[in-house]
Amino acid sequence: NLFPKSKPILDFISEIAGLGIMLVLFVLSIQFISVMFTNSQMATSLPWLPLWLPLLIMPIGFLMAIFRLVANLRNMMVSR
């Protein structure tokens, strides 16, 4: 706690930066899965498994992180 007065500002900046990064990663992962889906790529180890199916966890995880960051930002605004 070197600068306790600046902690709320730094927390806000880090939440906004995290939200921006997660939004970019979410959009890019959707685009990546879209390419996998349109090219009908299949997994090499399991030829019956479309490759986009196990990769769905990426945008789902990024979306969950976005929800958490938005909730944190909302809590920061309400507590002021």
mmCIF file of C-alpha atoms in Angstrom:
data_model
loop_
_atom_site.group_PDB
_atom_site.id
_atom_site.type_symbol
_atom_site.label_atom_id
_atom_site.label_comp_id
_atom_site.label_asym_id
_atom_site.label_seq_id
_atom_site.Cartn_x
_atom_site.Cartn_y
_atom_site.Cartn_z
ATOM 1 C CA ASN A 1 0.000 0.000 0.000
ATOM 2 C CA LEU A 2 2.435 2.620 -1.185
ATOM 3 C CA PHE A 3 -0.263 4.950 -2.512
ATOM 4 C CA PRO A 4 -3.581 4.203 -0.790
ATOM 5 C CA LYS A 5 -5.277 7.307 -2.212
ATOM 6 C CA SER A 6 -4.613 6.226 -5.797
ATOM 7 C CA LYS A 7 -5.856 2.653 -5.300
ATOM 8 C CA PRO A 8 -9.449 3.298 -6.493
ATOM 9 C CA ILE A 9 -8.187 5.031 -9.625
ATOM 10 C CA LEU A 10 -5.694 2.277 -10.389
ATOM 11 C CA ASP A 11 -8.363 -0.371 -9.747
ATOM 12 C CA PHE A 12 -10.681 1.371 -12.200
ATOM 13 C CA ILE A 13 -7.958 1.635 -14.850
ATOM 14 C CA SER A 14 -7.036 -2.031 -14.475
ATOM 15 C CA GLU A 15 -10.686 -3.113 -14.749
ATOM 16 C CA ILE A 16 -11.175 -1.039 -17.919
ATOM 17 C CA ALA A 17 -7.938 -2.392 -19.418
ATOM 18 C CA GLY A 18 -8.927 -5.962 -18.560
ATOM 19 C CA LEU A 19 -12.372 -5.441 -20.059
ATOM 20 C CA GLY A 20 -10.856 -4.101 -23.279
ATOM 21 C CA ILE A 21 -8.463 -7.017 -23.576
ATOM 22 C CA MET A 22 -11.203 -9.581 -22.885
ATOM 23 C CA LEU A 23 -13.490 -7.975 -25.472
ATOM 24 C CA VAL A 24 -10.759 -8.153 -28.120
ATOM 25 C CA LEU A 25 -9.971 -11.775 -27.249
ATOM 26 C CA PHE A 26 -13.674 -12.664 -27.304
ATOM 27 C CA VAL A 27 -14.141 -11.205 -30.795
ATOM 28 C CA LEU A 28 -10.958 -12.847 -32.110
ATOM 29 C CA SER A 29 -11.925 -16.243 -30.683
ATOM 30 C CA ILE A 30 -15.359 -15.996 -32.338
ATOM 31 C CA GLN A 31 -13.659 -15.198 -35.643
ATOM 32 C CA PHE A 32 -11.269 -18.126 -35.190
ATOM 33 C CA ILE A 33 -14.085 -20.568 -34.504
ATOM 34 C CA SER A 34 -16.017 -19.161 -37.454
ATOM 35 C CA VAL A 35 -13.085 -19.996 -39.750
ATOM 36 C CA MET A 36 -12.863 -23.496 -38.289
ATOM 37 C CA PHE A 37 -16.599 -23.981 -38.791
ATOM 38 C CA THR A 38 -16.736 -22.688 -42.371
ATOM 39 C CA ASN A 39 -13.699 -24.756 -43.411
ATOM 40 C CA SER A 40 -15.195 -27.900 -41.803
ATOM 41 C CA GLN A 41 -11.907 -28.731 -40.134
ATOM 42 C CA MET A 42 -11.863 -31.960 -38.161
ATOM 43 C CA ALA A 43 -9.623 -33.060 -35.312
ATOM 44 C CA THR A 44 -6.777 -35.309 -36.446
ATOM 45 C CA SER A 45 -6.936 -37.627 -33.445
ATOM 46 C CA LEU A 46 -10.742 -38.017 -33.559
ATOM 47 C CA PRO A 47 -11.864 -37.801 -37.184
ATOM 48 C CA TRP A 48 -15.542 -37.645 -36.229
ATOM 49 C CA LEU A 49 -15.050 -34.528 -34.040
ATOM 50 C CA PRO A 50 -15.352 -31.081 -35.661
ATOM 51 C CA LEU A 51 -12.472 -28.931 -34.467
ATOM 52 C CA TRP A 52 -14.658 -25.940 -33.626
ATOM 53 C CA LEU A 53 -16.573 -27.886 -30.984
ATOM 54 C CA PRO A 54 -13.821 -28.197 -28.322
ATOM 55 C CA LEU A 55 -12.653 -24.666 -29.154
ATOM 56 C CA LEU A 56 -15.995 -23.220 -28.046
ATOM 57 C CA ILE A 57 -14.590 -23.048 -24.521
ATOM 58 C CA MET A 58 -12.455 -20.036 -25.531
ATOM 59 C CA PRO A 59 -15.247 -17.514 -26.249
ATOM 60 C CA ILE A 60 -17.303 -18.924 -23.373
ATOM 61 C CA GLY A 61 -14.402 -18.302 -20.977
ATOM 62 C CA PHE A 62 -13.782 -14.812 -22.332
ATOM 63 C CA LEU A 63 -17.488 -14.003 -22.039
ATOM 64 C CA MET A 64 -17.495 -15.144 -18.415
ATOM 65 C CA ALA A 65 -14.480 -12.917 -17.726
ATOM 66 C CA ILE A 66 -16.292 -9.996 -19.380
ATOM 67 C CA PHE A 67 -19.318 -10.549 -17.129
ATOM 68 C CA ARG A 68 -17.058 -10.611 -14.065
ATOM 69 C CA LEU A 69 -15.241 -7.424 -15.070
ATOM 70 C CA VAL A 70 -18.516 -5.618 -15.784
ATOM 71 C CA ALA A 71 -19.843 -6.719 -12.379
ATOM 72 C CA ASN A 72 -16.658 -5.461 -10.711
ATOM 73 C CA LEU A 73 -16.994 -2.106 -12.487
ATOM 74 C CA ARG A 74 -20.651 -1.883 -11.464
ATOM 75 C CA ASN A 75 -19.753 -2.616 -7.836
ATOM 76 C CA MET A 76 -17.040 0.043 -7.954
ATOM 77 C CA MET A 77 -19.529 2.619 -9.231
ATOM 78 C CA VAL A 78 -22.248 1.682 -6.707
ATOM 79 C CA SER A 79 -19.883 1.771 -3.727
ATOM 80 C CA ARG A 80 -18.776 5.359 -4.421
#
